[in-house]
Amino acid sequence: QVQLVESGGGLVQAGGSLRLSCAASGRTFSSYAVGWFRQAPGKEREFVAAIRSSGHITYYASSVKGRFTISRDNAKSTVYLQMNSLKPEDTAVYYCAADQDLQTVVSASEYNYWGQGTQVTVSS
């Protein structure tokens, strides 16, 4: 059982940066894989990035690879998404999700625990 609270969203100009945080409850958070997903108006929810419980293995969507970095601090029970070189097409509601022992960390349907979402808007 884990509960997730996201923060760090906001309005930024193209080329700027934001860092999203996903703070989790629960003593067993360090054993959870965590993913970031986003959903823009009229579009399906899409995978952005994920990190295994150890923090040693990460995954990125091709659209964000090289610009976004996912990391975790298990001592703080927090996962971060550093977003650089932001583009207007990055505008969406961003969600973090977590679960244990996932085989497919890039699939939203695999996760049982979700945050409330945080709005990221990138202006041109």
mmCIF file of C-alpha atoms in Angstrom:
data_model
loop_
_atom_site.group_PDB
_atom_site.id
_atom_site.type_symbol
_atom_site.label_atom_id
_atom_site.label_comp_id
_atom_site.label_asym_id
_atom_site.label_seq_id
_atom_site.Cartn_x
_atom_site.Cartn_y
_atom_site.Cartn_z
ATOM 1 C CA GLN A 1 0.000 0.000 0.000
ATOM 2 C CA VAL A 2 1.406 3.361 -1.047
ATOM 3 C CA GLN A 3 0.022 6.860 -1.562
ATOM 4 C CA LEU A 4 1.625 9.351 -3.931
ATOM 5 C CA VAL A 5 1.627 13.156 -3.907
ATOM 6 C CA GLU A 6 3.005 15.102 -6.873
ATOM 7 C CA SER A 7 4.344 18.638 -6.972
ATOM 8 C CA GLY A 8 6.471 20.922 -9.136
ATOM 9 C CA GLY A 9 4.212 21.546 -12.114
ATOM 10 C CA GLY A 10 3.616 24.992 -13.512
ATOM 11 C CA LEU A 11 3.976 27.331 -16.461
ATOM 12 C CA VAL A 12 7.313 27.634 -18.223
ATOM 13 C CA GLN A 13 8.535 29.033 -21.531
ATOM 14 C CA ALA A 14 9.865 26.783 -24.268
ATOM 15 C CA GLY A 15 13.473 25.850 -23.564
ATOM 16 C CA GLY A 16 13.004 26.123 -19.822
ATOM 17 C CA SER A 17 13.159 23.509 -17.082
ATOM 18 C CA LEU A 18 10.980 22.066 -14.348
ATOM 19 C CA ARG A 19 11.525 19.374 -11.746
ATOM 20 C CA LEU A 20 8.565 17.276 -10.704
ATOM 21 C CA SER A 21 8.512 15.426 -7.401
ATOM 22 C CA CYS A 22 6.509 12.382 -6.369
ATOM 23 C CA ALA A 23 6.496 11.889 -2.617
ATOM 24 C CA ALA A 24 5.317 8.511 -1.354
ATOM 25 C CA SER A 25 4.123 7.051 1.903
ATOM 26 C CA GLY A 26 4.866 3.563 3.163
ATOM 27 C CA ARG A 27 7.925 1.800 4.558
ATOM 28 C CA THR A 28 8.134 -0.477 1.519
ATOM 29 C CA PHE A 29 8.414 2.294 -1.087
ATOM 30 C CA SER A 30 12.016 1.349 -1.771
ATOM 31 C CA SER A 31 10.778 -1.920 -3.288
ATOM 32 C CA TYR A 32 8.431 -0.199 -5.780
ATOM 33 C CA ALA A 33 9.031 0.622 -9.395
ATOM 34 C CA VAL A 34 7.868 4.138 -10.285
ATOM 35 C CA GLY A 35 6.736 5.539 -13.605
ATOM 36 C CA TRP A 36 5.806 8.945 -14.969
ATOM 37 C CA PHE A 37 2.967 9.268 -17.476
ATOM 38 C CA ARG A 38 1.332 12.268 -19.108
ATOM 39 C CA GLN A 39 -1.977 13.040 -20.739
ATOM 40 C CA ALA A 40 -2.767 15.983 -22.992
ATOM 41 C CA PRO A 41 -6.329 17.070 -23.880
ATOM 42 C CA GLY A 42 -7.837 14.755 -26.462
ATOM 43 C CA LYS A 43 -4.961 12.279 -26.240
ATOM 44 C CA GLU A 44 -4.388 8.971 -24.501
ATOM 45 C CA ARG A 45 -2.180 8.700 -21.455
ATOM 46 C CA GLU A 46 1.379 8.019 -22.568
ATOM 47 C CA PHE A 47 4.521 6.709 -20.954
ATOM 48 C CA VAL A 48 7.260 9.217 -20.139
ATOM 49 C CA ALA A 49 9.863 7.568 -17.891
ATOM 50 C CA ALA A 50 10.244 4.817 -15.297
ATOM 51 C CA ILE A 51 12.753 3.653 -12.735
ATOM 52 C CA ARG A 52 13.270 0.298 -11.068
ATOM 53 C CA SER A 53 13.341 -0.026 -7.282
ATOM 54 C CA SER A 54 17.132 -0.152 -7.176
ATOM 55 C CA GLY A 55 17.429 3.065 -9.164
ATOM 56 C CA HIS A 56 19.998 1.436 -11.439
ATOM 57 C CA ILE A 57 17.673 0.798 -14.389
ATOM 58 C CA THR A 58 15.711 3.560 -16.108
ATOM 59 C CA TYR A 59 13.438 3.784 -19.148
ATOM 60 C CA TYR A 60 12.469 6.748 -21.326
ATOM 61 C CA ALA A 61 10.059 7.452 -24.118
ATOM 62 C CA SER A 62 11.881 8.375 -27.303
ATOM 63 C CA SER A 63 10.197 11.787 -27.283
ATOM 64 C CA VAL A 64 11.894 12.789 -24.013
ATOM 65 C CA LYS A 65 15.147 10.832 -24.054
ATOM 66 C CA GLY A 66 18.085 13.178 -23.620
ATOM 67 C CA ARG A 67 15.892 15.937 -22.167
ATOM 68 C CA PHE A 68 14.253 14.304 -19.125
ATOM 69 C CA THR A 69 15.919 12.446 -16.257
ATOM 70 C CA ILE A 70 14.187 10.238 -13.702
ATOM 71 C CA SER A 71 15.817 9.592 -10.340
ATOM 72 C CA ARG A 72 14.875 8.462 -6.858
ATOM 73 C CA ASP A 73 15.905 9.018 -3.272
ATOM 74 C CA ASN A 74 14.596 6.085 -1.287
ATOM 75 C CA ALA A 75 15.667 7.666 2.002
ATOM 76 C CA LYS A 76 13.225 10.495 1.233
ATOM 77 C CA SER A 77 10.648 8.182 -0.397
ATOM 78 C CA THR A 78 10.658 10.515 -3.394
ATOM 79 C CA VAL A 79 11.041 10.131 -7.149
ATOM 80 C CA TYR A 80 11.961 13.073 -9.360
ATOM 81 C CA LEU A 81 11.511 13.945 -13.003
ATOM 82 C CA GLN A 82 13.939 16.604 -14.178
ATOM 83 C CA MET A 83 12.615 18.132 -17.394
ATOM 84 C CA ASN A 84 14.961 20.257 -19.497
ATOM 85 C CA SER A 85 14.635 21.869 -22.920
ATOM 86 C CA LEU A 86 10.870 21.833 -22.598
ATOM 87 C CA LYS A 87 8.733 22.081 -25.720
ATOM 88 C CA PRO A 88 5.084 23.111 -26.162
ATOM 89 C CA GLU A 89 4.266 19.506 -27.035
ATOM 90 C CA ASP A 90 5.320 18.533 -23.495
ATOM 91 C CA THR A 91 2.228 20.327 -22.187
ATOM 92 C CA ALA A 92 0.088 17.806 -20.300
ATOM 93 C CA VAL A 93 -1.028 16.615 -16.907
ATOM 94 C CA TYR A 94 1.803 14.528 -15.483
ATOM 95 C CA TYR A 95 1.092 11.560 -13.221
ATOM 96 C CA CYS A 96 3.387 9.368 -11.173
ATOM 97 C CA ALA A 97 2.544 5.736 -10.531
ATOM 98 C CA ALA A 98 4.061 2.963 -8.437
ATOM 99 C CA ASP A 99 3.824 -0.762 -7.925
ATOM 100 C CA GLN A 100 5.893 -3.758 -6.870
ATOM 101 C CA ASP A 101 7.522 -6.440 -8.979
ATOM 102 C CA LEU A 102 6.354 -5.124 -12.346
ATOM 103 C CA GLN A 103 7.420 -6.887 -15.503
ATOM 104 C CA THR A 104 6.364 -4.061 -17.828
ATOM 105 C CA VAL A 105 7.109 -0.662 -16.298
ATOM 106 C CA VAL A 106 6.184 1.311 -19.439
ATOM 107 C CA SER A 107 2.527 0.208 -19.410
ATOM 108 C CA ALA A 108 0.068 2.307 -17.396
ATOM 109 C CA SER A 109 -2.220 -0.679 -16.902
ATOM 110 C CA GLU A 110 0.457 -2.408 -14.828
ATOM 111 C CA TYR A 111 0.371 0.177 -12.032
ATOM 112 C CA ASN A 112 -2.127 0.076 -9.176
ATOM 113 C CA TYR A 113 -1.097 3.230 -7.298
ATOM 114 C CA TRP A 114 -1.357 6.710 -8.842
ATOM 115 C CA GLY A 115 -0.858 10.308 -7.846
ATOM 116 C CA GLN A 116 -3.385 13.066 -8.487
ATOM 117 C CA GLY A 117 -1.504 14.606 -11.398
ATOM 118 C CA THR A 118 0.187 17.967 -11.832
ATOM 119 C CA GLN A 119 -0.245 20.364 -14.746
ATOM 120 C CA VAL A 120 2.757 21.281 -16.876
ATOM 121 C CA THR A 121 2.234 24.027 -19.444
ATOM 122 C CA VAL A 122 4.972 25.062 -21.869
ATOM 123 C CA SER A 123 4.403 28.284 -23.789
ATOM 124 C CA SER A 124 6.007 29.139 -27.119
#
